[in-house]
Amino acid sequence: IGADTRRILIKVASTWEGIRAAEELEKRNIHCNLTLMFSFEQAVACADAGVTLVSPFVGRTSDWYKKNDGIEAYAPGDDPGSQLVTRIYNYYKRHGFETVVMGASFRNTDQILQLAGCDLLTISPTLMEELMLADGEVPRLLDAEKARSMELERVDLDESHFRWSLNENPMATEKLAEGIRRFAADADKLLAMVTA
């Protein structure tokens, strides 16, 4: 239809099928944001597919682990969601992937501060205000130059390894499925609105 593809960013779930679809769209210069990302292997597959942007979910990852571990909160450096994004960021920078990492779904400012230096962060107005009112310096904890010198082995994933690793990660499996169900419910609501 002649749309300027520079102004299009399609949000796609980080399933194997979604990643393959995004790979084809990217070949046509249609950029994609791979979302519902809860595992390192999802991030590896997205980078290999050459997607534009990934959105690992910090808060939802941590929520699952807090419930599973029966604890109220993590110390800032121990937060599983922040650790996931840090691992993805360092891996991408170490191996020269151009895919942008955008941490998402934050529950508190500690999670955000642990990712200072990440390519992008999507932050709610409430947490943004908390950050604006806070005193002190914000040290950069993620650094592309430092990541390039890290000893991080390159990971090769085919479909069977991707599916097995996802299966072996109960948090990622549950949160991905839950997210897809929510997307489907939202699509049904949207369809009902436009056909009413």
PDB file of C-alpha atoms in Angstrom:
ATOM      1  CA  ILE A   1       0.000   0.000   0.000  1.00  0.00           C
ATOM      2  CA  GLY A   2       3.025   2.267  -0.212  1.00  0.00           C
ATOM      3  CA  ALA A   3       3.516   2.874   3.516  1.00  0.00           C
ATOM      4  CA  ASP A   4       6.911   4.139   4.666  1.00  0.00           C
ATOM      5  CA  THR A   5       8.378   1.095   6.425  1.00  0.00           C
ATOM      6  CA  ARG A   6      10.673   3.332   8.510  1.00  0.00           C
ATOM      7  CA  ARG A   7       7.560   4.304  10.459  1.00  0.00           C
ATOM      8  CA  ILE A   8       6.420   0.737  11.111  1.00  0.00           C
ATOM      9  CA  LEU A   9       7.415  -1.435  14.072  1.00  0.00           C
ATOM     10  CA  ILE A  10       5.440  -4.652  14.421  1.00  0.00           C
ATOM     11  CA  LYS A  11       5.143  -6.237  17.854  1.00  0.00           C
ATOM     12  CA  VAL A  12       5.535 -10.017  17.664  1.00  0.00           C
ATOM     13  CA  ALA A  13       5.586 -12.684  20.400  1.00  0.00           C
ATOM     14  CA  SER A  14       8.979 -14.374  20.881  1.00  0.00           C
ATOM     15  CA  THR A  15       7.819 -17.857  19.926  1.00  0.00           C
ATOM     16  CA  TRP A  16       9.777 -19.866  17.380  1.00  0.00           C
ATOM     17  CA  GLU A  17       7.093 -19.113  14.794  1.00  0.00           C
ATOM     18  CA  GLY A  18       6.995 -15.432  15.736  1.00  0.00           C
ATOM     19  CA  ILE A  19      10.758 -15.133  15.390  1.00  0.00           C
ATOM     20  CA  ARG A  20      10.675 -16.787  11.970  1.00  0.00           C
ATOM     21  CA  ALA A  21       7.876 -14.418  10.855  1.00  0.00           C
ATOM     22  CA  ALA A  22       9.871 -11.434  12.114  1.00  0.00           C
ATOM     23  CA  GLU A  23      12.926 -12.660  10.222  1.00  0.00           C
ATOM     24  CA  GLU A  24      10.927 -12.602   6.978  1.00  0.00           C
ATOM     25  CA  LEU A  25       9.471  -9.154   7.743  1.00  0.00           C
ATOM     26  CA  GLU A  26      12.938  -7.758   8.487  1.00  0.00           C
ATOM     27  CA  LYS A  27      14.133  -9.024   5.091  1.00  0.00           C
ATOM     28  CA  ARG A  28      11.400  -6.808   3.615  1.00  0.00           C
ATOM     29  CA  ASN A  29      12.642  -3.850   5.678  1.00  0.00           C
ATOM     30  CA  ILE A  30       9.651  -4.055   8.034  1.00  0.00           C
ATOM     31  CA  HIS A  31      11.020  -3.693  11.541  1.00  0.00           C
ATOM     32  CA  CYS A  32       9.865  -5.833  14.467  1.00  0.00           C
ATOM     33  CA  ASN A  33       9.791  -5.611  18.255  1.00  0.00           C
ATOM     34  CA  LEU A  34       9.983  -9.118  19.685  1.00  0.00           C
ATOM     35  CA  THR A  35       8.077  -9.125  22.946  1.00  0.00           C
ATOM     36  CA  LEU A  36       6.983 -11.604  25.630  1.00  0.00           C
ATOM     37  CA  MET A  37      10.661 -12.367  26.108  1.00  0.00           C
ATOM     38  CA  PHE A  38      11.479 -14.283  29.264  1.00  0.00           C
ATOM     39  CA  SER A  39      14.519 -16.377  28.375  1.00  0.00           C
ATOM     40  CA  PHE A  40      18.048 -15.927  27.105  1.00  0.00           C
ATOM     41  CA  GLU A  41      17.403 -18.460  24.325  1.00  0.00           C
ATOM     42  CA  GLN A  42      14.530 -16.373  22.974  1.00  0.00           C
ATOM     43  CA  ALA A  43      16.937 -13.430  22.804  1.00  0.00           C
ATOM     44  CA  VAL A  44      19.607 -15.486  21.032  1.00  0.00           C
ATOM     45  CA  ALA A  45      17.125 -16.651  18.382  1.00  0.00           C
ATOM     46  CA  CYS A  46      15.916 -13.069  17.857  1.00  0.00           C
ATOM     47  CA  ALA A  47      19.423 -11.741  17.339  1.00  0.00           C
ATOM     48  CA  ASP A  48      20.227 -14.560  14.914  1.00  0.00           C
ATOM     49  CA  ALA A  49      17.062 -13.633  12.994  1.00  0.00           C
ATOM     50  CA  GLY A  50      18.209 -10.015  12.716  1.00  0.00           C
ATOM     51  CA  VAL A  51      15.217  -8.431  14.425  1.00  0.00           C
ATOM     52  CA  THR A  52      15.323  -4.716  15.149  1.00  0.00           C
ATOM     53  CA  LEU A  53      14.304  -4.685  18.812  1.00  0.00           C
ATOM     54  CA  VAL A  54      13.693  -7.062  21.718  1.00  0.00           C
ATOM     55  CA  SER A  55      11.731  -6.267  24.879  1.00  0.00           C
ATOM     56  CA  PRO A  56      12.672  -8.601  27.732  1.00  0.00           C
ATOM     57  CA  PHE A  57      10.115  -8.323  30.546  1.00  0.00           C
ATOM     58  CA  VAL A  58      11.894  -7.483  33.789  1.00  0.00           C
ATOM     59  CA  GLY A  59       8.940  -7.153  36.150  1.00  0.00           C
ATOM     60  CA  ARG A  60       6.977 -10.146  34.958  1.00  0.00           C
ATOM     61  CA  THR A  61      10.100 -12.307  35.187  1.00  0.00           C
ATOM     62  CA  SER A  62      10.762 -11.163  38.749  1.00  0.00           C
ATOM     63  CA  ASP A  63       7.085 -11.532  39.723  1.00  0.00           C
ATOM     64  CA  TRP A  64       7.183 -15.203  38.763  1.00  0.00           C
ATOM     65  CA  TYR A  65      10.369 -15.889  40.707  1.00  0.00           C
ATOM     66  CA  LYS A  66       9.156 -13.988  43.782  1.00  0.00           C
ATOM     67  CA  LYS A  67       5.993 -16.074  43.828  1.00  0.00           C
ATOM     68  CA  ASN A  68       7.897 -19.287  43.130  1.00  0.00           C
ATOM     69  CA  ASP A  69      10.590 -18.568  45.739  1.00  0.00           C
ATOM     70  CA  GLY A  70       8.082 -17.236  48.278  1.00  0.00           C
ATOM     71  CA  ILE A  71       9.873 -13.938  48.870  1.00  0.00           C
ATOM     72  CA  GLU A  72       8.778 -10.292  48.895  1.00  0.00           C
ATOM     73  CA  ALA A  73      11.674  -8.718  47.018  1.00  0.00           C
ATOM     74  CA  TYR A  74      15.214  -9.179  45.727  1.00  0.00           C
ATOM     75  CA  ALA A  75      18.289  -7.131  46.464  1.00  0.00           C
ATOM     76  CA  PRO A  76      18.925  -4.937  43.401  1.00  0.00           C
ATOM     77  CA  GLY A  77      21.779  -7.037  41.988  1.00  0.00           C
ATOM     78  CA  ASP A  78      19.897 -10.295  42.579  1.00  0.00           C
ATOM     79  CA  ASP A  79      16.716  -9.421  40.681  1.00  0.00           C
ATOM     80  CA  PRO A  80      16.109 -12.191  38.088  1.00  0.00           C
ATOM     81  CA  GLY A  81      14.492  -9.826  35.590  1.00  0.00           C
ATOM     82  CA  SER A  82      17.364  -7.351  35.660  1.00  0.00           C
ATOM     83  CA  GLN A  83      19.845 -10.220  35.454  1.00  0.00           C
ATOM     84  CA  LEU A  84      18.094 -11.537  32.326  1.00  0.00           C
ATOM     85  CA  VAL A  85      18.322  -8.180  30.528  1.00  0.00           C
ATOM     86  CA  THR A  86      21.951  -7.747  31.592  1.00  0.00           C
ATOM     87  CA  ARG A  87      22.825 -11.164  30.180  1.00  0.00           C
ATOM     88  CA  ILE A  88      21.069 -10.406  26.881  1.00  0.00           C
ATOM     89  CA  TYR A  89      22.668  -6.968  26.564  1.00  0.00           C
ATOM     90  CA  ASN A  90      26.184  -8.256  27.245  1.00  0.00           C
ATOM     91  CA  TYR A  91      25.754 -11.165  24.823  1.00  0.00           C
ATOM     92  CA  TYR A  92      24.506  -8.903  22.021  1.00  0.00           C
ATOM     93  CA  LYS A  93      27.304  -6.384  22.463  1.00  0.00           C
ATOM     94  CA  ARG A  94      29.987  -9.071  22.836  1.00  0.00           C
ATOM     95  CA  HIS A  95      29.022 -10.700  19.544  1.00  0.00           C
ATOM     96  CA  GLY A  96      28.224  -7.547  17.586  1.00  0.00           C
ATOM     97  CA  PHE A  97      24.490  -7.981  17.135  1.00  0.00           C
ATOM     98  CA  GLU A  98      22.690  -4.815  16.068  1.00  0.00           C
ATOM     99  CA  THR A  99      19.413  -5.851  17.698  1.00  0.00           C
ATOM    100  CA  VAL A 100      18.395  -3.196  20.225  1.00  0.00           C
ATOM    101  CA  VAL A 101      17.638  -4.275  23.811  1.00  0.00           C
ATOM    102  CA  MET A 102      14.736  -2.446  25.467  1.00  0.00           C
ATOM    103  CA  GLY A 103      14.077  -3.493  29.054  1.00  0.00           C
ATOM    104  CA  ALA A 104      10.351  -3.405  29.821  1.00  0.00           C
ATOM    105  CA  SER A 105       7.755  -4.128  32.502  1.00  0.00           C
ATOM    106  CA  PHE A 106       9.461  -2.593  35.545  1.00  0.00           C
ATOM    107  CA  ARG A 107       8.073  -2.891  39.072  1.00  0.00           C
ATOM    108  CA  ASN A 108      10.460  -0.548  40.896  1.00  0.00           C
ATOM    109  CA  THR A 109      13.288   1.917  40.332  1.00  0.00           C
ATOM    110  CA  ASP A 110      15.952  -0.531  41.574  1.00  0.00           C
ATOM    111  CA  GLN A 111      15.256  -2.716  38.538  1.00  0.00           C
ATOM    112  CA  ILE A 112      15.693   0.313  36.281  1.00  0.00           C
ATOM    113  CA  LEU A 113      18.895   1.493  37.942  1.00  0.00           C
ATOM    114  CA  GLN A 114      20.431  -1.985  37.551  1.00  0.00           C
ATOM    115  CA  LEU A 115      20.030  -1.526  33.787  1.00  0.00           C
ATOM    116  CA  ALA A 116      21.504   1.954  33.489  1.00  0.00           C
ATOM    117  CA  GLY A 117      23.289   2.001  30.137  1.00  0.00           C
ATOM    118  CA  CYS A 118      20.903  -0.387  28.360  1.00  0.00           C
ATOM    119  CA  ASP A 119      20.038   0.591  24.779  1.00  0.00           C
ATOM    120  CA  LEU A 120      16.467   1.565  25.711  1.00  0.00           C
ATOM    121  CA  LEU A 121      14.140   1.260  28.698  1.00  0.00           C
ATOM    122  CA  THR A 122      10.381   1.714  28.656  1.00  0.00           C
ATOM    123  CA  ILE A 123       9.437   3.257  32.004  1.00  0.00           C
ATOM    124  CA  SER A 124       6.002   4.104  33.406  1.00  0.00           C
ATOM    125  CA  PRO A 125       5.277   7.760  34.316  1.00  0.00           C
ATOM    126  CA  THR A 126       5.049   6.808  38.018  1.00  0.00           C
ATOM    127  CA  LEU A 127       8.511   5.240  38.086  1.00  0.00           C
ATOM    128  CA  MET A 128       9.895   8.046  35.935  1.00  0.00           C
ATOM    129  CA  GLU A 129       8.692  10.552  38.523  1.00  0.00           C
ATOM    130  CA  GLU A 130      10.294   8.532  41.339  1.00  0.00           C
ATOM    131  CA  LEU A 131      13.583   8.612  39.439  1.00  0.00           C
ATOM    132  CA  MET A 132      13.302  12.363  38.859  1.00  0.00           C
ATOM    133  CA  LEU A 133      12.747  12.995  42.576  1.00  0.00           C
ATOM    134  CA  ALA A 134      15.597  10.727  43.717  1.00  0.00           C
ATOM    135  CA  ASP A 135      18.942  12.148  44.801  1.00  0.00           C
ATOM    136  CA  GLY A 136      22.366  10.928  43.802  1.00  0.00           C
ATOM    137  CA  GLU A 137      24.256   9.776  40.762  1.00  0.00           C
ATOM    138  CA  VAL A 138      23.192   6.975  38.452  1.00  0.00           C
ATOM    139  CA  PRO A 139      26.234   4.851  37.608  1.00  0.00           C
ATOM    140  CA  ARG A 140      26.271   3.193  34.195  1.00  0.00           C
ATOM    141  CA  LEU A 141      26.162  -0.546  34.876  1.00  0.00           C
ATOM    142  CA  LEU A 142      25.778  -1.776  31.287  1.00  0.00           C
ATOM    143  CA  ASP A 143      28.544  -0.793  28.915  1.00  0.00           C
ATOM    144  CA  ALA A 144      28.949  -1.998  25.339  1.00  0.00           C
ATOM    145  CA  GLU A 145      32.717  -1.499  25.360  1.00  0.00           C
ATOM    146  CA  LYS A 146      33.144  -3.618  28.493  1.00  0.00           C
ATOM    147  CA  ALA A 147      30.786  -6.269  27.123  1.00  0.00           C
ATOM    148  CA  ARG A 148      32.906  -6.612  23.969  1.00  0.00           C
ATOM    149  CA  SER A 149      35.818  -7.886  26.073  1.00  0.00           C
ATOM    150  CA  MET A 150      33.764 -10.403  28.101  1.00  0.00           C
ATOM    151  CA  GLU A 151      34.290 -14.119  27.653  1.00  0.00           C
ATOM    152  CA  LEU A 152      30.796 -15.027  26.468  1.00  0.00           C
ATOM    153  CA  GLU A 153      30.545 -18.026  24.192  1.00  0.00           C
ATOM    154  CA  ARG A 154      28.488 -17.736  21.017  1.00  0.00           C
ATOM    155  CA  VAL A 155      25.319 -19.864  21.214  1.00  0.00           C
ATOM    156  CA  ASP A 156      23.961 -21.764  18.207  1.00  0.00           C
ATOM    157  CA  LEU A 157      20.269 -22.601  18.427  1.00  0.00           C
ATOM    158  CA  ASP A 158      18.197 -24.625  16.022  1.00  0.00           C
ATOM    159  CA  GLU A 159      14.453 -25.165  16.442  1.00  0.00           C
ATOM    160  CA  SER A 160      14.727 -28.299  18.580  1.00  0.00           C
ATOM    161  CA  HIS A 161      17.227 -26.689  20.969  1.00  0.00           C
ATOM    162  CA  PHE A 162      15.095 -23.551  21.194  1.00  0.00           C
ATOM    163  CA  ARG A 163      11.951 -25.517  22.001  1.00  0.00           C
ATOM    164  CA  TRP A 164      13.730 -27.751  24.501  1.00  0.00           C
ATOM    165  CA  SER A 165      15.336 -24.848  26.354  1.00  0.00           C
ATOM    166  CA  LEU A 166      11.981 -23.061  26.549  1.00  0.00           C
ATOM    167  CA  ASN A 167      10.348 -26.254  27.801  1.00  0.00           C
ATOM    168  CA  GLU A 168      13.021 -26.574  30.496  1.00  0.00           C
ATOM    169  CA  ASN A 169      12.324 -23.028  31.729  1.00  0.00           C
ATOM    170  CA  PRO A 170       8.963 -23.133  33.563  1.00  0.00           C
ATOM    171  CA  MET A 171       8.919 -19.363  34.136  1.00  0.00           C
ATOM    172  CA  ALA A 172       9.453 -18.533  30.465  1.00  0.00           C
ATOM    173  CA  THR A 173       6.959 -21.171  29.321  1.00  0.00           C
ATOM    174  CA  GLU A 174       4.226 -20.001  31.700  1.00  0.00           C
ATOM    175  CA  LYS A 175       4.732 -16.270  31.153  1.00  0.00           C
ATOM    176  CA  LEU A 176       4.932 -16.623  27.363  1.00  0.00           C
ATOM    177  CA  ALA A 177       1.702 -18.638  27.246  1.00  0.00           C
ATOM    178  CA  GLU A 178      -0.027 -16.189  29.596  1.00  0.00           C
ATOM    179  CA  GLY A 179       1.071 -13.260  27.445  1.00  0.00           C
ATOM    180  CA  ILE A 180      -0.201 -14.859  24.255  1.00  0.00           C
ATOM    181  CA  ARG A 181      -3.582 -15.491  25.912  1.00  0.00           C
ATOM    182  CA  ARG A 182      -3.726 -11.801  26.890  1.00  0.00           C
ATOM    183  CA  PHE A 183      -2.810 -10.735  23.338  1.00  0.00           C
ATOM    184  CA  ALA A 184      -5.585 -12.955  21.970  1.00  0.00           C
ATOM    185  CA  ALA A 185      -8.141 -11.500  24.407  1.00  0.00           C
ATOM    186  CA  ASP A 186      -7.091  -7.957  23.456  1.00  0.00           C
ATOM    187  CA  ALA A 187      -7.388  -8.823  19.752  1.00  0.00           C
ATOM    188  CA  ASP A 188     -10.925 -10.116  20.358  1.00  0.00           C
ATOM    189  CA  LYS A 189     -11.851  -6.864  22.154  1.00  0.00           C
ATOM    190  CA  LEU A 190     -10.408  -4.791  19.323  1.00  0.00           C
ATOM    191  CA  LEU A 191     -12.264  -6.835  16.719  1.00  0.00           C
ATOM    192  CA  ALA A 192     -15.514  -6.403  18.639  1.00  0.00           C
ATOM    193  CA  MET A 193     -14.967  -2.621  18.771  1.00  0.00           C
ATOM    194  CA  VAL A 194     -14.301  -2.225  15.045  1.00  0.00           C
ATOM    195  CA  THR A 195     -17.136  -4.510  13.951  1.00  0.00           C
ATOM    196  CA  ALA A 196     -19.757  -3.073  16.336  1.00  0.00           C
TER     197      ALA A 196
END
